[in-house]
Amino acid sequence: MQTFRDRAAAAYDAERFRRQGHELVDQLADYLARATRGENLPVLPWAPPAENATRFPATFPEEPAGELAPFMERVLAASHHLHHPRYVGHQVSAPLPLGALCDFVSALLNNGMAVYEMGPASTAMEHNVVRWMAGQLGLPEGAGGVLTSGGSAGNLTALLAARQAKAGYDAWTGGASAGPPLTVLVAETAHYCIARSTKVMGWGSAGVTPVPVDAHFRLRPEALEDALAAATRAGRKPIAVVASAGSTATGAFDPLDAVADFCERHGLWFHVDGAHGASATLSPRFRHLVKGIERADSVVWDAHKMMMVPSLITAVLFRDGARSFEAFAQEASYLFHGQDTRRWSDIGLRTLECTKEMMALKLYTCLSLLGTRLFADYVTATFELARRFAGRLQASGDFEVAVPPDCNIVCFRHTPAGLPASELDALQGRLRERLITRGDFYLVQTTLPKGVYLRTTLINPLTADADLDALMDALRAEVSAKRGA
Ligand SMILES: *Cc1c(COP(=O)(O)O)cnc(C)c1O
């Protein structure tokens, strides 16, 4: 008769862990080799949600059953393969295997560190990797911040601090109605999470005041005065401008210096959503895109996008590191013993999360062991790949680029000869569906003022020019096949 002790001992058995771990790493290494070659492997093994829900049903045995390897084989077979060179879809990294190993360590140690004692090593790494990132951006001495779970949580964190700094009243304690209603000026191309953040803060739809963009989808700084006046007329108190360093749809970089000038003139908080594009600062060739970011009051920077580490790891950086304590300025005395609440080492004071992963471990380790050059070259290489791709699309005669790319996001559409303009939107959607359900490529689509465009993020360092030529050919072939049929 097995007791609970026997069962627990078996579940925590170090020797079984050793065996399973070795097998799993072998399995994943084989997988990685196949995925990076892109051989005999669909990018996305497309299946309707209900089919996968049947594959992974809500039934579990009462007693131990089955082996890990075949179980994981089923997971791998049903998953999206981001290391495939023809994965050119959303802004999610093809993670460095070393980063994945670090997440494995994080999961076993589980040193999630709301308080220092729960994660002494990871707290120190977080403190210093955040300072390193702030330094890369050119933020001054005294800058600091935290790591959090994604750009969406990061932007909310930064805007909470902006509110405490600029509202003129204590909205944290008194609530959103304790003073005049607030708003932030935001380019209409900003990520939806900015509007979601202001709604979470209780500011309603007018919590975001849209600022028009130019033909390159970059915020028009000369439109800021009008936006400010419009917000004020509507009875709102503007507290900040949010600029995108890499907007989501087209990857456009807003003119940061001009926005910084405007914020200085009007005493507004300057926040940069650099979730995707703050990494441009690592590339000597493309650093100019984020010129002015060093003047920001706060910056959000995702390392799981353009730093090749697994999700999630987002830095929220403050020019004045002490501001970071004001995002969640509540008393949590059971955690912090009413001691000096400005201690950097109890990071939970400054994050939406209480417990979190050892997020810093993967970035700190990859920077330590792989060196910074890889990261700089990665940004340069993917941005250049996108420029070459856009050049070939433009020269082709049967493709059209929405806008010359600022970074590694390219929006384009196929315009086969003889197709009426009215059918172009539907065509892009159909083409995308064919390619992704067949598993040849993974790309996404976006609706811009001029219509529907195919959208690619060249985020996988293994994607080559030849893959993108093959994408153009596959799109053409799809149209020919349809015409021939
Ligand atoms: C991806 C992205 C976000 C959201 O970040 P997550 O890490 O996915 O939550 C926010 N803003 C911009 C500009 C982004 O590119």
XYZ file of C-alpha atoms and ligand atoms in Angstrom:
500
model
C 0.000 0.000 0.000
C 1.592 3.279 -1.119
C 1.460 6.104 1.353
C 1.520 9.792 0.482
C 5.162 9.836 1.565
C 6.003 7.152 -0.995
C 4.186 9.036 -3.713
C 5.866 12.327 -2.841
C 9.294 10.684 -2.703
C 8.732 9.240 -6.171
C 7.489 12.553 -7.574
C 10.573 14.379 -6.248
C 13.077 11.620 -6.977
C 16.361 13.166 -8.115
C 17.421 10.143 -10.143
C 14.219 10.063 -12.107
C 14.629 13.805 -12.695
C 18.140 13.190 -14.009
C 16.930 10.532 -16.451
C 13.891 12.468 -17.619
C 15.904 15.665 -17.904
C 18.578 14.076 -20.097
C 15.920 12.502 -22.284
C 14.048 15.748 -22.548
C 17.101 17.762 -23.516
C 17.941 15.169 -26.183
C 14.407 15.348 -27.462
C 14.428 19.153 -27.525
C 17.851 19.279 -29.175
C 16.567 17.001 -31.969
C 13.520 19.201 -32.230
C 15.617 22.362 -32.336
C 17.798 20.953 -35.104
C 14.710 20.148 -37.175
C 12.961 23.417 -36.432
C 15.941 25.628 -37.246
C 16.443 23.780 -40.550
C 12.730 24.042 -41.229
C 12.726 20.578 -42.739
C 9.622 18.392 -42.818
C 7.983 20.591 -40.297
C 5.058 22.949 -40.835
C 5.666 26.338 -39.239
C 2.273 26.145 -37.570
C 0.576 22.730 -37.509
C -2.730 24.414 -38.068
C -5.795 22.878 -36.430
C -9.054 24.380 -35.243
C -9.173 25.113 -31.495
C -11.695 22.350 -30.866
C -9.352 19.758 -32.370
C -6.572 20.684 -29.968
C -9.046 20.756 -27.099
C -9.794 17.093 -27.851
C -6.111 16.295 -28.156
C -5.474 17.610 -24.653
C -8.660 16.690 -22.796
C -9.613 17.495 -19.222
C -9.179 13.939 -18.012
C -6.373 12.875 -15.714
C -5.463 9.492 -14.246
C -5.527 8.965 -10.523
C -2.255 7.036 -10.550
C 1.037 7.787 -12.360
C 0.719 6.852 -16.009
C 2.845 7.151 -19.108
C 6.273 8.474 -19.988
C 7.397 12.059 -20.476
C 8.961 11.714 -23.948
C 5.893 10.538 -25.876
C 3.769 13.045 -23.990
C 6.077 15.919 -24.979
C 6.249 14.587 -28.528
C 2.526 15.281 -28.775
C 3.040 18.789 -27.394
C 5.837 19.516 -29.871
C 3.802 18.182 -32.777
C 0.846 20.429 -31.986
C 2.869 23.575 -31.258
C 3.863 26.587 -33.318
C 7.525 26.419 -34.346
C 9.044 29.839 -33.792
C 12.563 28.674 -34.660
C 11.432 27.753 -38.176
C 13.156 30.187 -40.567
C 9.791 30.779 -42.203
C 8.193 31.991 -39.002
C 7.806 35.691 -39.833
C 4.679 36.522 -37.832
C 4.137 38.206 -34.501
C 6.768 39.916 -32.367
C 7.728 36.928 -30.278
C 11.313 35.714 -30.206
C 12.741 32.453 -31.467
C 14.362 32.026 -28.068
C 18.017 31.337 -27.489
C 18.295 27.737 -26.235
C 20.481 29.085 -23.443
C 17.616 31.325 -22.377
C 15.299 28.314 -22.315
C 17.746 26.434 -20.076
C 17.684 29.403 -17.709
C 13.887 29.288 -17.546
C 14.212 25.612 -16.661
C 16.476 26.561 -13.768
C 14.086 29.329 -12.744
C 11.206 26.869 -12.695
C 13.055 24.432 -10.469
C 14.435 26.998 -8.034
C 11.229 29.048 -8.051
C 13.001 31.998 -6.453
C 10.214 34.388 -7.346
C 11.239 37.429 -5.463
C 8.651 39.817 -4.138
C 11.080 40.154 -1.266
C 14.849 39.853 -1.349
C 14.987 36.778 0.823
C 12.872 34.817 -1.665
C 15.359 35.403 -4.473
C 18.722 36.752 -3.422
C 20.574 35.948 -6.656
C 17.727 36.826 -8.994
C 17.080 40.101 -7.168
C 20.706 41.151 -7.591
C 20.684 40.164 -11.263
C 17.473 42.079 -11.852
C 18.827 45.185 -10.161
C 21.930 45.177 -12.294
C 20.526 44.045 -15.637
C 17.926 46.821 -15.345
C 20.678 49.340 -14.633
C 22.618 48.031 -17.605
C 19.577 48.465 -19.858
C 19.020 52.008 -18.571
C 22.670 52.736 -19.326
C 22.322 51.351 -22.854
C 19.491 53.809 -23.443
C 21.612 56.672 -22.152
C 19.412 57.311 -19.116
C 21.312 59.182 -16.410
C 22.912 57.833 -13.254
C 20.100 57.252 -10.754
C 17.879 55.591 -13.321
C 16.333 52.326 -12.264
C 13.308 50.137 -12.538
C 11.958 46.624 -12.457
C 11.233 43.610 -14.604
C 7.622 42.652 -15.132
C 5.407 40.235 -17.041
C 5.154 41.757 -20.491
C 4.875 45.098 -22.188
C 1.217 45.457 -21.305
C 1.896 45.173 -17.575
C 4.977 47.347 -18.104
C 3.075 50.211 -19.706
C 0.461 50.099 -16.949
C 3.234 50.236 -14.345
C 4.874 53.247 -15.987
C 1.566 55.094 -16.398
C 0.671 54.500 -12.753
C 3.907 56.210 -11.766
C 3.224 59.017 -14.264
C -0.163 59.525 -12.648
C 1.295 59.774 -9.149
C 3.880 62.253 -10.421
C 1.679 64.493 -12.548
C -2.012 64.248 -11.568
C -1.673 66.863 -8.863
C -3.661 64.694 -6.466
C -3.299 61.268 -4.895
C -5.349 59.089 -7.207
C -3.856 55.950 -5.651
C -5.500 56.633 -2.301
C -8.419 58.827 -3.319
C -9.376 57.091 -6.554
C -9.836 58.438 -10.069
C -12.560 60.868 -8.940
C -10.426 62.594 -6.293
C -9.384 65.237 -8.826
C -9.919 66.308 -12.430
C -10.210 63.487 -14.998
C -6.873 62.697 -16.627
C -5.679 61.794 -20.081
C -2.497 60.915 -21.945
C -1.644 62.012 -25.483
C -0.969 58.969 -27.617
C -0.377 58.431 -31.328
C -3.320 56.681 -32.919
C -0.911 53.882 -33.879
C -0.008 53.027 -30.264
C -0.432 49.494 -28.934
C -3.917 48.854 -27.564
C -2.489 48.213 -24.108
C -2.038 51.959 -23.570
C -5.789 52.550 -23.845
C -6.372 49.432 -21.800
C -4.082 50.795 -19.065
C -5.907 54.095 -18.858
C -9.231 52.253 -18.748
C -7.911 50.050 -15.965
C -7.058 53.256 -14.104
C -10.695 54.297 -14.445
C -10.258 57.141 -16.911
C -12.737 55.789 -19.497
C -12.384 56.173 -23.254
C -11.258 59.818 -23.079
C -8.296 58.677 -20.943
C -6.437 58.503 -24.234
C -6.282 61.563 -26.490
C -5.290 60.480 -30.000
C -2.511 62.288 -31.850
C -2.489 61.925 -35.651
C 0.418 60.297 -37.491
C 2.133 61.169 -40.768
C 2.396 59.130 -43.968
C 5.111 57.004 -42.310
C 2.797 56.238 -39.383
C 4.960 58.309 -37.034
C 3.415 60.629 -34.483
C 3.190 64.174 -35.881
C 4.791 66.343 -33.181
C 3.236 69.490 -34.630
C -0.182 67.939 -33.901
C 0.566 67.691 -30.166
C -0.465 71.292 -29.392
C -3.887 70.729 -30.941
C -4.336 67.441 -29.123
C -3.423 69.113 -25.845
C -5.905 71.922 -26.480
C -8.639 69.462 -27.477
C -8.097 67.412 -24.305
C -8.201 70.527 -22.143
C -11.381 71.770 -23.863
C -12.945 68.384 -23.155
C -12.291 68.951 -19.450
C -9.338 66.588 -19.195
C -6.013 67.192 -17.550
C -3.229 65.828 -19.807
C -0.401 64.344 -17.768
C 1.799 62.531 -20.280
C 2.698 61.820 -23.872
C 3.275 58.206 -24.874
C 5.507 57.719 -27.904
C 6.152 54.395 -29.604
C 9.672 53.264 -30.355
C 8.492 50.773 -32.849
C 4.712 50.936 -33.237
C 3.114 47.540 -33.396
C 1.491 47.486 -36.835
C 4.260 48.952 -38.983
C 7.213 49.296 -36.591
C 7.305 53.087 -36.989
C 9.488 55.058 -34.573
C 7.914 58.268 -33.308
C 10.203 61.350 -33.273
C 11.315 61.123 -29.657
C 13.337 64.346 -29.417
C 10.406 66.413 -30.663
C 8.068 64.720 -28.179
C 10.604 65.311 -25.387
C 10.733 69.020 -26.285
C 6.951 69.223 -26.136
C 6.817 67.436 -22.776
C 9.459 69.773 -21.358
C 7.543 72.839 -22.518
C 4.317 71.655 -20.926
C 5.618 69.852 -17.855
C 4.284 66.508 -19.062
C 5.613 63.035 -18.329
C 7.382 61.530 -21.327
C 6.830 57.792 -21.664
C 8.317 55.693 -24.455
C 6.739 52.368 -25.313
C 9.849 50.684 -26.655
C 8.550 47.164 -26.113
C 9.742 46.160 -29.554
C 12.178 48.823 -30.621
C 14.140 49.989 -27.582
C 16.584 47.236 -28.556
C 17.600 49.468 -31.495
C 19.854 51.204 -28.994
C 22.086 48.106 -29.011
C 22.923 48.566 -32.695
C 25.411 51.314 -33.567
C 23.888 51.364 -37.053
C 20.277 51.830 -35.927
C 20.648 53.595 -32.581
C 19.645 56.857 -34.238
C 16.052 55.568 -34.377
C 15.718 55.987 -30.609
C 17.522 59.286 -30.351
C 15.767 61.218 -27.575
C 14.839 58.089 -25.583
C 17.480 59.181 -23.049
C 15.189 62.106 -22.231
C 12.220 59.896 -21.314
C 10.778 59.789 -17.802
C 9.953 56.124 -18.337
C 10.590 53.447 -20.949
C 9.173 49.976 -21.489
C 11.507 47.480 -23.178
C 10.651 43.816 -23.856
C 13.613 41.470 -23.881
C 11.374 38.673 -25.190
C 11.004 40.544 -28.442
C 14.274 41.889 -29.815
C 16.709 40.311 -27.341
C 15.982 36.693 -28.244
C 15.049 35.491 -24.759
C 11.924 33.483 -23.939
C 8.767 35.227 -22.705
C 8.206 36.995 -20.433
C 10.693 39.652 -19.462
C 9.929 43.340 -19.719
C 11.964 46.149 -18.239
C 10.147 49.232 -16.921
C 12.834 51.882 -16.639
C 12.558 55.224 -14.900
C 14.887 58.150 -15.450
C 14.545 58.799 -11.718
C 14.654 55.308 -10.230
C 12.765 56.469 -7.117
C 9.663 57.076 -9.281
C 9.397 53.359 -9.642
C 8.267 53.197 -6.001
C 5.250 55.339 -6.821
C 3.588 53.006 -9.307
C 2.116 50.972 -6.461
C 2.414 53.336 -3.552
C 0.451 51.262 -1.129
C 1.408 49.969 2.264
C 2.188 46.272 2.226
C 3.535 46.182 5.733
C 3.218 42.447 6.212
C 5.835 42.051 3.513
C 7.974 45.018 4.182
C 7.836 45.360 7.975
C 7.340 49.121 7.719
C 11.075 49.446 7.253
C 12.667 51.703 4.697
C 10.129 51.236 1.907
C 12.599 52.549 -0.650
C 14.803 49.468 -0.403
C 15.610 48.447 -3.987
C 16.029 44.857 -2.911
C 12.364 44.123 -2.176
C 11.291 44.338 -5.784
C 7.647 43.432 -5.127
C 7.191 46.968 -3.797
C 7.417 48.172 -7.358
C 5.752 45.472 -9.468
C 2.228 44.458 -10.329
C 3.268 40.921 -9.485
C 3.883 39.670 -6.002
C 5.568 36.373 -6.841
C 7.120 36.282 -10.287
C 9.601 34.197 -12.251
C 13.346 34.674 -11.924
C 13.038 36.840 -15.000
C 16.460 38.408 -14.895
C 18.217 35.045 -14.933
C 17.774 34.377 -18.651
C 18.830 37.823 -19.819
C 21.668 38.180 -17.333
C 23.020 34.721 -18.201
C 22.736 35.174 -21.969
C 24.501 38.539 -21.786
C 27.170 37.068 -19.491
C 27.893 33.935 -21.506
C 27.144 34.970 -25.082
C 28.423 38.525 -24.890
C 26.740 41.729 -25.980
C 28.004 41.683 -29.570
C 25.503 38.993 -30.558
C 22.630 41.203 -29.456
C 23.933 44.281 -31.247
C 24.531 42.340 -34.463
C 21.128 40.667 -34.207
C 19.339 44.005 -34.249
C 21.460 45.256 -37.135
C 20.992 42.050 -39.123
C 17.206 41.811 -38.760
C 16.671 45.506 -39.502
C 18.879 45.203 -42.604
C 17.114 42.034 -43.714
C 13.829 43.952 -43.571
C 15.247 46.798 -45.666
C 16.465 44.388 -48.329
C 13.120 42.559 -48.334
C 11.218 45.832 -48.716
C 13.541 46.820 -51.560
C 12.855 43.580 -53.444
C 9.121 43.885 -52.855
C 9.112 47.415 -54.194
C 11.187 46.507 -57.229
C 9.010 43.485 -58.052
C 6.145 45.230 -59.780
C 3.551 42.892 -58.274
C 4.023 43.721 -54.603
C 3.523 46.978 -52.761
C 5.134 48.012 -49.470
C 2.887 49.971 -47.080
C 5.797 52.082 -45.914
C 9.592 51.690 -46.016
C 10.387 49.832 -42.796
C 12.001 51.616 -39.845
C 12.894 48.307 -38.201
C 12.265 44.610 -38.864
C 8.493 44.835 -39.409
C 7.464 44.892 -43.057
C 3.860 45.406 -44.198
C 3.169 44.698 -47.859
C 0.605 43.331 -50.232
C 0.472 41.306 -53.368
C -0.964 43.225 -56.305
C -1.132 40.725 -59.185
C -1.633 42.239 -62.625
C -5.241 42.496 -63.675
C -6.790 42.278 -60.227
C -9.214 45.133 -59.492
C -8.213 47.272 -56.506
C -11.513 46.428 -54.835
C -10.429 42.791 -54.518
C -7.002 43.422 -53.035
C -8.091 43.383 -49.387
C -9.878 40.054 -49.666
C -6.947 38.588 -51.592
C -4.417 39.319 -48.825
C -6.603 37.601 -46.243
C -7.100 34.569 -48.484
C -3.401 34.282 -49.282
C -2.426 34.453 -45.647
C -4.947 31.804 -44.710
C -3.697 29.435 -47.416
C -0.050 29.836 -46.454
C -0.512 29.442 -42.729
C -2.964 26.557 -42.835
C -0.600 24.715 -45.169
C 2.226 25.422 -42.742
C 4.615 26.849 -45.344
C 4.985 30.215 -43.630
C 3.583 32.026 -40.661
C 2.775 35.671 -41.229
C 0.019 37.948 -40.000
C -2.055 40.760 -41.453
C -3.021 44.241 -40.444
C -5.543 46.809 -41.608
C -4.007 50.165 -42.442
C -5.877 53.242 -43.745
C -5.126 52.097 -47.311
C -6.468 48.596 -46.730
C -5.432 45.120 -45.637
C -1.719 44.333 -45.668
C 0.305 41.228 -44.983
C 2.563 41.828 -42.039
C 5.893 40.178 -41.291
C 8.195 40.580 -38.315
C 11.664 39.299 -39.208
C 12.447 38.377 -35.633
C 13.982 34.959 -36.160
C 17.733 35.384 -36.691
C 17.683 32.259 -38.874
C 15.371 33.767 -41.495
C 17.347 34.506 -44.671
C 16.744 36.491 -47.858
C 16.001 33.217 -49.640
C 13.120 32.496 -47.249
C 11.584 35.847 -48.073
C 12.024 35.289 -51.806
C 10.286 31.962 -51.292
C 7.474 33.802 -49.527
C 6.977 36.088 -52.541
C 7.018 33.068 -54.850
C 4.551 31.173 -52.674
C 2.147 34.111 -52.745
C 2.441 34.361 -56.548
C 1.990 30.614 -56.956
C -1.154 30.729 -54.885
C -2.695 33.302 -57.236
C -1.598 31.393 -60.383
C -3.020 28.148 -59.027
C -6.323 29.878 -58.355
C -6.373 31.375 -61.859
C -5.446 28.067 -63.454
C -8.181 26.251 -61.578
C 4.391 43.897 -28.087
C 4.079 45.276 -27.711
C 3.362 45.547 -26.541
C 2.811 44.462 -25.665
O 3.840 43.772 -25.055
P 3.635 42.293 -24.443
O 4.988 41.965 -23.949
O 3.179 41.442 -25.573
O 2.605 42.419 -23.378
C 3.171 46.866 -26.193
N 3.626 47.855 -26.966
C 4.298 47.636 -28.106
C 4.790 48.800 -28.910
C 4.561 46.334 -28.520
O 5.240 46.104 -29.652
